[in-house]
Short mmCIF file of C-alpha atoms in Angstrom, two decimals:
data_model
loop_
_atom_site.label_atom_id
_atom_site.label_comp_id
_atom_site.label_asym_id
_atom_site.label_seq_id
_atom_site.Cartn_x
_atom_site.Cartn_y
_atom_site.Cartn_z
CA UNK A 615 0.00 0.00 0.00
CA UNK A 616 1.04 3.55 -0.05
CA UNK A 617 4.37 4.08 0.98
CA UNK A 618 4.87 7.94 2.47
CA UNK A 619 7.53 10.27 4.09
CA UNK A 620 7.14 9.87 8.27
CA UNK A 621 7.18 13.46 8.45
CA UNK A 622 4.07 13.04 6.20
CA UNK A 623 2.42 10.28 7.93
CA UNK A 624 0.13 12.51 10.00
CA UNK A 625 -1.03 14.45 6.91
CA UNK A 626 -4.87 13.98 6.49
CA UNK A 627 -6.50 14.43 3.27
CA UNK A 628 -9.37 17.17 2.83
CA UNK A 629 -12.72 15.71 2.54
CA UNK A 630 -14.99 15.82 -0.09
CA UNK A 631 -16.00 18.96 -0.93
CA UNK A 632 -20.08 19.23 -0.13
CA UNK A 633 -22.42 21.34 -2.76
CA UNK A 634 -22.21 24.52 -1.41
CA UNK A 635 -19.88 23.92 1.22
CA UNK A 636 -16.42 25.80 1.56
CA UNK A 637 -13.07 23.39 0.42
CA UNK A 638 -11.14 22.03 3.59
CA UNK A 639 -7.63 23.41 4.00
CA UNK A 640 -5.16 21.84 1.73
CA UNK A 641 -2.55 19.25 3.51
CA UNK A 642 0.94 20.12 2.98
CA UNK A 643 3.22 19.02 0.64
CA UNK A 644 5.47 16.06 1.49
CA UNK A 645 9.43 17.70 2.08
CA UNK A 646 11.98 17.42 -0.67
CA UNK A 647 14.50 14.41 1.27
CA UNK A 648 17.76 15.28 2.15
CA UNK A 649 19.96 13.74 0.04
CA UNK A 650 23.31 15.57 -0.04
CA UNK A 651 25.65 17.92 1.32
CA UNK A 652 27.97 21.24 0.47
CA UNK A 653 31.95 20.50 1.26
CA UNK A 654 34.33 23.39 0.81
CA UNK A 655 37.51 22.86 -1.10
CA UNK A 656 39.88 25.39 -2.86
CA UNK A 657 42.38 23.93 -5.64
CA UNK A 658 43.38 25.58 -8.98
CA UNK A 659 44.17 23.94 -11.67
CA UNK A 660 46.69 25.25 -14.61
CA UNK A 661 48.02 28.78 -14.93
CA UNK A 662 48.67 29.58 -10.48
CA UNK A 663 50.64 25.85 -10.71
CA UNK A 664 51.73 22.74 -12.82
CA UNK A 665 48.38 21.12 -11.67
CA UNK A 666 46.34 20.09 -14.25
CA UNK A 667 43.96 16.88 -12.62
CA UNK A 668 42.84 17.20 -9.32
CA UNK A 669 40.26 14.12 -7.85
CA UNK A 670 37.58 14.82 -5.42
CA UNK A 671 37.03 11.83 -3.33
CA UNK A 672 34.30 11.05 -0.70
CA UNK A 673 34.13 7.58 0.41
CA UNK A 674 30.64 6.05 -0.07
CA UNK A 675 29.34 9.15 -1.48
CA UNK A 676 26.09 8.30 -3.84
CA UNK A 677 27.38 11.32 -6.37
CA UNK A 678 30.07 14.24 -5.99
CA UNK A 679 28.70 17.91 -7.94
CA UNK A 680 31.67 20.26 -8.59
CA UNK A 681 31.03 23.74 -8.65
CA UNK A 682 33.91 25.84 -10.16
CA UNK A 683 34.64 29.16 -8.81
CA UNK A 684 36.25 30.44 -11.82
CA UNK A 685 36.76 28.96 -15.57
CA UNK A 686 39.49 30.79 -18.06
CA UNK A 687 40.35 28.47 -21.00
CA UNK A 688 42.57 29.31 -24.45
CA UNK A 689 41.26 28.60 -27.48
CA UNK A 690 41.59 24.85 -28.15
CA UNK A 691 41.68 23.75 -24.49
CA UNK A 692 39.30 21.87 -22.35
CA UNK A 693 37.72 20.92 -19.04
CA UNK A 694 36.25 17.68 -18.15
CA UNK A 695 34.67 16.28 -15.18
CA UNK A 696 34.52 12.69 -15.00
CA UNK A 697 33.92 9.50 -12.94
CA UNK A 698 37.21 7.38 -12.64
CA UNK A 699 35.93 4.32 -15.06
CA UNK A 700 35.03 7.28 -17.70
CA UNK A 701 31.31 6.22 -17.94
CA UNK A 702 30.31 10.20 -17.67
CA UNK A 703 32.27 12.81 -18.62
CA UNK A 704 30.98 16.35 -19.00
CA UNK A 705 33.09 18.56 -21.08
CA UNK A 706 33.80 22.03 -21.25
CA UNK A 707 35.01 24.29 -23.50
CA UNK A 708 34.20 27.39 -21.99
CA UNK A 709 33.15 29.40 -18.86
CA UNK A 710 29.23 28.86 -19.93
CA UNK A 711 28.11 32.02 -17.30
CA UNK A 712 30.47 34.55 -19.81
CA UNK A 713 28.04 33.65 -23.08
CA UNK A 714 27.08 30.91 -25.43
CA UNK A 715 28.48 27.48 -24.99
CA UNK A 716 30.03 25.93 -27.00
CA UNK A 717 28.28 23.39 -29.42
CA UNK A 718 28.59 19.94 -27.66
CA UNK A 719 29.42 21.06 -24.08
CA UNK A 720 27.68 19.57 -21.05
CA UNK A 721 24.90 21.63 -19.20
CA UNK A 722 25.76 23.38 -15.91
CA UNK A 723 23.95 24.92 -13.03
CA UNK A 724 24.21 28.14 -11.30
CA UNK A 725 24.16 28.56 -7.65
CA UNK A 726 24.49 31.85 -6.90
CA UNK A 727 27.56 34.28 -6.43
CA UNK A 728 30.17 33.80 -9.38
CA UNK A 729 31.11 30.29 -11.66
CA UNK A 730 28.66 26.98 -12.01
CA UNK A 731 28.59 24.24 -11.48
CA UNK A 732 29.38 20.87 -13.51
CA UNK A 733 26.61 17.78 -13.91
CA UNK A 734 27.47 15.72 -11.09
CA UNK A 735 28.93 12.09 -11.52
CA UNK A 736 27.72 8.91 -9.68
CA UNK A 737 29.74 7.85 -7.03
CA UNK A 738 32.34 8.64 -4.76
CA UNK A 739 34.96 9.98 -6.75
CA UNK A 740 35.25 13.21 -9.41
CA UNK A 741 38.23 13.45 -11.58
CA UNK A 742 38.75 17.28 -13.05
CA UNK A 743 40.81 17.26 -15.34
CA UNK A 744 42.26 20.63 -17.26
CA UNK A 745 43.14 19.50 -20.70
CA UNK A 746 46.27 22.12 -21.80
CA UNK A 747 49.42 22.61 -22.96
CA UNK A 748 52.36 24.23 -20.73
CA UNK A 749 52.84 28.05 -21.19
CA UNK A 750 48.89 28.61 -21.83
CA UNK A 751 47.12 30.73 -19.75
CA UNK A 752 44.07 27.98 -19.23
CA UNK A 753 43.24 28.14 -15.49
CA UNK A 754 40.50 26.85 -13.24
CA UNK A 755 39.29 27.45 -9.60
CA UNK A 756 37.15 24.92 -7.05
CA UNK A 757 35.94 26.29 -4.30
CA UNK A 758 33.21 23.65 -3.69
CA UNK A 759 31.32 20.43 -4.12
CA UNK A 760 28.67 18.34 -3.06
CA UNK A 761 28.66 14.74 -2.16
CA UNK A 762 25.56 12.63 -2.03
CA UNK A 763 24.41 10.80 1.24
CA UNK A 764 24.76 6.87 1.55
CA UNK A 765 21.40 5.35 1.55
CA UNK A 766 21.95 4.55 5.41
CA UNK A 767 22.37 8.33 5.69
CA UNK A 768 19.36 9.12 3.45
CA UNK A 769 17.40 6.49 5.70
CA UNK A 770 18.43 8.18 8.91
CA UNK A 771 17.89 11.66 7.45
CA UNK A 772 14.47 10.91 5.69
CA UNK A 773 12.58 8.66 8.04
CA UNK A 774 10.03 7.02 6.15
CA UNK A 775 6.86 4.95 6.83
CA UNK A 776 5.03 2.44 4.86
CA UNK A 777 1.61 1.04 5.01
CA UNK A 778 2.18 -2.33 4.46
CA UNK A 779 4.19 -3.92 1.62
CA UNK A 780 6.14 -1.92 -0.59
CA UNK A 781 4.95 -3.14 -4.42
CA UNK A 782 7.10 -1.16 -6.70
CA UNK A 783 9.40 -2.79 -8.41
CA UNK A 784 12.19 -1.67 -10.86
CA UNK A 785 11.07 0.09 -14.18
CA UNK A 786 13.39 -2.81 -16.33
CA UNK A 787 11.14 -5.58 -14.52
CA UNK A 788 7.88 -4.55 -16.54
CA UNK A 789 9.87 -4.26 -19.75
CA UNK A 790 8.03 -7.61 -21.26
CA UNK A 791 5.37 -7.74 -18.86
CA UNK A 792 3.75 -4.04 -18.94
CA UNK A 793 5.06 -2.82 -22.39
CA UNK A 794 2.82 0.11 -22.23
CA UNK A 795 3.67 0.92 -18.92
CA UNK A 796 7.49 0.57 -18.86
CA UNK A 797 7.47 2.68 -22.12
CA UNK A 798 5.61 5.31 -20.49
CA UNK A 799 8.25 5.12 -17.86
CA UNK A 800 11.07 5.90 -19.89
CA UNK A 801 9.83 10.02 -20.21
CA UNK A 802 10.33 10.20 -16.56
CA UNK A 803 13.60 12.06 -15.10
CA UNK A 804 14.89 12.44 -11.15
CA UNK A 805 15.82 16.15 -10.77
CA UNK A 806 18.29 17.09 -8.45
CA UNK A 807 17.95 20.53 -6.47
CA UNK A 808 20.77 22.79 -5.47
CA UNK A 809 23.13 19.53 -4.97
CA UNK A 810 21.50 18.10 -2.58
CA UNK A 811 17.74 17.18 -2.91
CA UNK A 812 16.23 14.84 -5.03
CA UNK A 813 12.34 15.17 -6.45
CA UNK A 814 10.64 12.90 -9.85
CA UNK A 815 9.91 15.22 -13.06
CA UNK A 816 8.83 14.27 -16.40
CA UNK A 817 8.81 14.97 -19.98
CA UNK A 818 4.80 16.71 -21.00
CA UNK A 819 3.70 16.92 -24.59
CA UNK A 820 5.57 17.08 -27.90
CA UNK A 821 7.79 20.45 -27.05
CA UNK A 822 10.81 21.12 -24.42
CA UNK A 823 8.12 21.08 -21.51
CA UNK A 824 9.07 19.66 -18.03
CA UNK A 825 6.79 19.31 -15.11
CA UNK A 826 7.44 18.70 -11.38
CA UNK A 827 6.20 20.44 -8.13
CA UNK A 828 6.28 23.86 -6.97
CA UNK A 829 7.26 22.83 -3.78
CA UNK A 830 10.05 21.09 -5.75
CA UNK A 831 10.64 24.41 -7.88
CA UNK A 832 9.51 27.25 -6.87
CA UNK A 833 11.08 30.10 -8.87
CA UNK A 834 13.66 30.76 -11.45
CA UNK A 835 16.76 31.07 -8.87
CA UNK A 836 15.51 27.58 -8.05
CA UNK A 837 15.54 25.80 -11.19
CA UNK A 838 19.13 27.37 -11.86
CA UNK A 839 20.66 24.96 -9.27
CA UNK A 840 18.38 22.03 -11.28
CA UNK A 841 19.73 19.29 -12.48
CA UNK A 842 17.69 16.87 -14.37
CA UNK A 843 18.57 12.57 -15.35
CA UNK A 844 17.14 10.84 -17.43
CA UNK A 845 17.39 6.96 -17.97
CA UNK A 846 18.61 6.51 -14.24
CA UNK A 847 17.12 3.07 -14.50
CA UNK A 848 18.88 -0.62 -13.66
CA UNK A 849 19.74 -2.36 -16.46
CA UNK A 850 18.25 -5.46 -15.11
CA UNK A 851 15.59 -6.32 -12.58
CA UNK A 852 16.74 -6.45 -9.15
CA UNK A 853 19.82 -5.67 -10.15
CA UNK A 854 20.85 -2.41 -8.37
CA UNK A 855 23.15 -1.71 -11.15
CA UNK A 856 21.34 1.98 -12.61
CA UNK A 857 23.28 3.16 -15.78
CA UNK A 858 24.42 6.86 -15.06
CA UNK A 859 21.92 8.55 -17.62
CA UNK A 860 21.85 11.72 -19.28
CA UNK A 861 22.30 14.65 -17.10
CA UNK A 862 21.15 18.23 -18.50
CA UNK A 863 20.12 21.72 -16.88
CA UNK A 864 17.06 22.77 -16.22
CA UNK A 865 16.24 26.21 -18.29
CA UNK A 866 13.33 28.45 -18.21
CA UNK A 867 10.20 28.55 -15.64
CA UNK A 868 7.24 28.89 -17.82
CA UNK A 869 4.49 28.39 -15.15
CA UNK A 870 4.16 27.93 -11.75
CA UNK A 871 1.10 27.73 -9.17
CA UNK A 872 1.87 27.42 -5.71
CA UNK A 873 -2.04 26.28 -5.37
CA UNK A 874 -1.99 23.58 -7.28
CA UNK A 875 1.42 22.85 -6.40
CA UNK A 876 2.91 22.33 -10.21
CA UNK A 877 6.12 23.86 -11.99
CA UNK A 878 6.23 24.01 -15.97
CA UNK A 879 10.01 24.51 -17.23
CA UNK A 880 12.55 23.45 -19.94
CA UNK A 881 15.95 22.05 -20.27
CA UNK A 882 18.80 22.53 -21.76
CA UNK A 883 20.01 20.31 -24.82
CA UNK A 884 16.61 18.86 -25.35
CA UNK A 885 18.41 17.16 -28.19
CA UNK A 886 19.90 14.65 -26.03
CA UNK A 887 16.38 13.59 -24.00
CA UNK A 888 14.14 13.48 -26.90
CA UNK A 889 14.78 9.65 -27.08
CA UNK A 890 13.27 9.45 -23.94
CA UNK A 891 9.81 9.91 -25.10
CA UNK A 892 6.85 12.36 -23.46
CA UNK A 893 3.98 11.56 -22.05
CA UNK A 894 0.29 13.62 -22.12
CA UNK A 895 -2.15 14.89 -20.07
CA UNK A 896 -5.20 13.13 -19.16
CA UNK A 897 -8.26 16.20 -19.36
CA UNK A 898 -10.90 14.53 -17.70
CA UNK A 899 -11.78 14.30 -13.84
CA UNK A 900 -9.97 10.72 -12.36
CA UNK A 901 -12.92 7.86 -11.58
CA UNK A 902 -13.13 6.36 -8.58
CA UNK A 903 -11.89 2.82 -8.64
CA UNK A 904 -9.90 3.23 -11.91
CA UNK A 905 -6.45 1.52 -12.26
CA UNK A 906 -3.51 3.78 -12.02
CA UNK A 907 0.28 3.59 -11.85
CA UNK A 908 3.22 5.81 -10.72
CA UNK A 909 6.73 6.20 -12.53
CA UNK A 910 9.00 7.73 -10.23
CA UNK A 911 12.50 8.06 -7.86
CA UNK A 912 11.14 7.13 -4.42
CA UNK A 913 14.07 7.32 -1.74
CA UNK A 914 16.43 8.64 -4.90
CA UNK A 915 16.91 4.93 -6.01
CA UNK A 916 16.55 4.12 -9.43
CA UNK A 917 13.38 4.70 -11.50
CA UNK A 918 10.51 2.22 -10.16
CA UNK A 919 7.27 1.74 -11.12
CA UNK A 920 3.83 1.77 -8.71
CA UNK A 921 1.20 -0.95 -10.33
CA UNK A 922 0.26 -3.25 -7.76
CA UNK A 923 -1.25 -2.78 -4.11
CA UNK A 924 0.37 -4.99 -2.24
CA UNK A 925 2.43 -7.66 -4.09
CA UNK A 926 3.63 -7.58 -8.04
CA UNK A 927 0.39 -9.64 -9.19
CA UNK A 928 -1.88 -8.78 -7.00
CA UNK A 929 -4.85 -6.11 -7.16
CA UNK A 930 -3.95 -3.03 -8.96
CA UNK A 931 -3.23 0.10 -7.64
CA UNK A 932 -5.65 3.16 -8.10
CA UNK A 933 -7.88 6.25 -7.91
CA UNK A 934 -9.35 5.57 -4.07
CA UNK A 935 -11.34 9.05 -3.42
CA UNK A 936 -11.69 10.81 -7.09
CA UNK A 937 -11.86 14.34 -5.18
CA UNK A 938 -10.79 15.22 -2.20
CA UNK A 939 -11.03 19.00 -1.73
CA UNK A 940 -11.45 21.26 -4.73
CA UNK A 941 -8.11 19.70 -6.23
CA UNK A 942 -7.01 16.93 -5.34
CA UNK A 943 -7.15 12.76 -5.69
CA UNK A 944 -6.45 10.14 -3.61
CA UNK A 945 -5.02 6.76 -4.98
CA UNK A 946 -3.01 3.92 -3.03
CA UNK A 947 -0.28 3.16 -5.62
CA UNK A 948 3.23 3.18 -3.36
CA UNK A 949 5.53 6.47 -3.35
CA UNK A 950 7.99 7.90 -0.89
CA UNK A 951 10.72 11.04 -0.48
CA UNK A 952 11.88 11.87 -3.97
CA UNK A 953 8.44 10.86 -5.69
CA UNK A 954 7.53 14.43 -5.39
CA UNK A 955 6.49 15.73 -8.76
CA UNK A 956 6.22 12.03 -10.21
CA UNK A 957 3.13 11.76 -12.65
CA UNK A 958 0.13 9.27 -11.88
CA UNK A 959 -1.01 7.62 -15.41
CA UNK A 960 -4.85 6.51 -16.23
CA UNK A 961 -4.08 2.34 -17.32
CA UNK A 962 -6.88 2.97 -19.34
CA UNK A 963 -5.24 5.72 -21.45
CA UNK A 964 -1.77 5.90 -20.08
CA UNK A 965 -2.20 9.76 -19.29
CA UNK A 966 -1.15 11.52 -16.67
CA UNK A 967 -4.25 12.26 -14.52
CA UNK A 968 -2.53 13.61 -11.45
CA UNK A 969 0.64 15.04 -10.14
CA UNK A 970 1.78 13.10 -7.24
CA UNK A 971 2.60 15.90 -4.02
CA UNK A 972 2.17 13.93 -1.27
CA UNK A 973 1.03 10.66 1.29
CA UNK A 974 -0.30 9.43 4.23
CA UNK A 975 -2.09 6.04 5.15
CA UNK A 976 -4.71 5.23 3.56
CA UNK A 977 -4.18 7.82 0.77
CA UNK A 978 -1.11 9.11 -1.69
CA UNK A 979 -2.58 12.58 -2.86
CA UNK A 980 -1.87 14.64 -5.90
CA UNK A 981 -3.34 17.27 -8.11
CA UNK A 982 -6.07 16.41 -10.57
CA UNK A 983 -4.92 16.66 -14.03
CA UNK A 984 -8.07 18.33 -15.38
CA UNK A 985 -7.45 21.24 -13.05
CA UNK A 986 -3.82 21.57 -13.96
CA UNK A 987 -4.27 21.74 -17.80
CA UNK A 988 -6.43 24.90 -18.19
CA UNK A 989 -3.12 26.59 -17.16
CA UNK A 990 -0.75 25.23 -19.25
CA UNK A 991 -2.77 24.30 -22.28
CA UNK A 992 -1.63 27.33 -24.02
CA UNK A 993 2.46 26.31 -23.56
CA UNK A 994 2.13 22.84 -24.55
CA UNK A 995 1.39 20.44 -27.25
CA UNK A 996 -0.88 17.85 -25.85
CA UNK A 997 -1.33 15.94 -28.97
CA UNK A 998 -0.71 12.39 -28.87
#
């Protein structure tokens, strides 16, 4: 059944609206998990010294972010950031903050003050590397990083509760099984904030349209320090072995509604997600008793996927109270910290009919799709 955030546990969903009567107050929002942490470092690389590859190195860290202080590269010359086996490396060719990137470059994020910061790696170690030749003037500064929490320090952090079994079960598992559903899956991203909290977001219609929470992503000095992965899935079921993904910037805040708790946005190079697919909105009010399912990054793990109640076979997840306030929907299809912002899909259709924000036994809550669309239908292409 619905797994939820502790701090969450308590949270009781608003009743029914009556004809005539006045909407309930709305629960809050489930908090974004701690998932991270900011370390301070200072090392230049190049011109100040004959450094040129410096590794950042936390032992049992889940990721490591660097965030470069200052980036001054000759023409010809390069930065990369890279895990130690070379399975991501994010290349620069210039200080993106001082104009255009280059064609080809990695995204960054920007976290206030001077520099950016670089997509972050998985796992424990960060090799920077300045790529030069001696007598150039190529330099770079780090003043900073983050490292991700082990998942016994996400567990202690984020105390979680769960209302009976847990039923999700890696996206890769319903590849033969739940076509449909697993392809649906593949459109939805885990979205790292400021370095050190995870929420879900997803791909929306045929454009460069992202959606996630507000309480996720609340403004545009927000979604600067976003960073968005795709395909953070395990390559087989059970495995625990996720492939690292593509990693881009978020871009642009299109729309925002602190009511209804969503965030519309972009990314940068939407070339390389594309091949992720989308997924649409679902326009119509959710039906009680319907079957639903949940794509998402529960507890930051690798993308799993919400079908069944109780055990994989059993009865199907879905819609338990089709309104509760003015908003809202309750279903019982398992989530927890980092499912923020995840998208709940109609089996019928395989639309999104609500935007996951929150849980509590008996009842995962989000915001009815039919109520979000009016305010974005002008931004996106819905079109299947």
């Amino acid at each position: 059944m619905a797994a939820a955030l502790a701090a969450a546990a308590t949270l009781v969903p608003a009743a029914p609206t009556s004809a005539g009567g006045a909407a309930p107050p709305r629960a809050e929002a489930s908090p974004v998990p701690a998932v991270g942490e900011e370390r301070a470092v200072d090392v230049t690389l190049g011109s100040a010294g004959d450094q040129t590859r410096h590794e950042i190195r936390h032992p049992g860290a889940a990721y490591v972010k660097v965030h470069l202080a200052r980036l001054s590269l000759a023409p010809g010359d390069r930065l990369t950031v890279a895990d130690p086996a070379g399975r991501e490396v994010h290349t620069y060719r210039a200080d993106p903050t001082r104009g255009p990137a280059p064609r080809g470059d990695a995204s960054f994020t920007r976290h206030g003050g001077t520099g950016f910061a670089a997509m972050s790696v998985d796992g424990d170690t960060a090799v920077v590397t300045l790529h030069t030749r001696k007598g150039r003037d190529s330099a770079a500064t780090i003043d900073r990083y983050w490292r991700g929490y082990t998942q016994k320090e996400i567990d202690v952090k984020n105390p979680r509760s769960v209302c009976g079994a847990d039923a999700r079960r890696d996206a890769v598992c319903y590849k033969s099984s739940h076509p449909a559903q697993y392809a649906a899956s593949r459109g939805v991203a885990r979205m790292l904030k400021n370095g050190a909290g995870w929420c879900t977001a997803w791909r929306v219609g045929r454009g460069n349209h992202m959606m996630s929470n507000n309480h996720c992503v609340k403004n545009q000095a927000e979604l600067d320090t976003i960073e968005v992965q795709f395909d953070y899935d395990c390559a087989t079921c059970g495995g625990n072995d996720p492939r690292p993904g593509t990693k881009v910037g978020a871009n642009a805040l299109l729309r925002t509604s602190p009511a209804l708790d969503f965030t519309l946005f972009n990314v940068d190079n939407f070339d390389r997600v594309t091949q992720f697919g989308t997924l649409f909105l679902e326009t119509r009010a959710p039906i009680a008793g319907e079957s639903t399912y949940i794509a998402g990054h529960g507890d930051t793990k690798p993308k799993r996927i919400s079908i069944y109640e109780e055990r994989d076979g059993g009865a199907l997840c879905g819609v338990r109270n089709a309104q509760l306030g003015t908003e809202d929907v309750g279903y019982n299809c398992d989530t927890s910290g980092g499912n923020s912002g995840s998208p709940v899909l109609a089996t019928s259709s395989h639309k999104v009919i609500a935007l996951h924000w929150g849980g509590s036994c008996p009842n995962n809550i989000g915001t009815r799709m039919d109520k979000i669309y009016p305010q974005v239908q002008d931004l996106i292409d819905n079109r299947p």
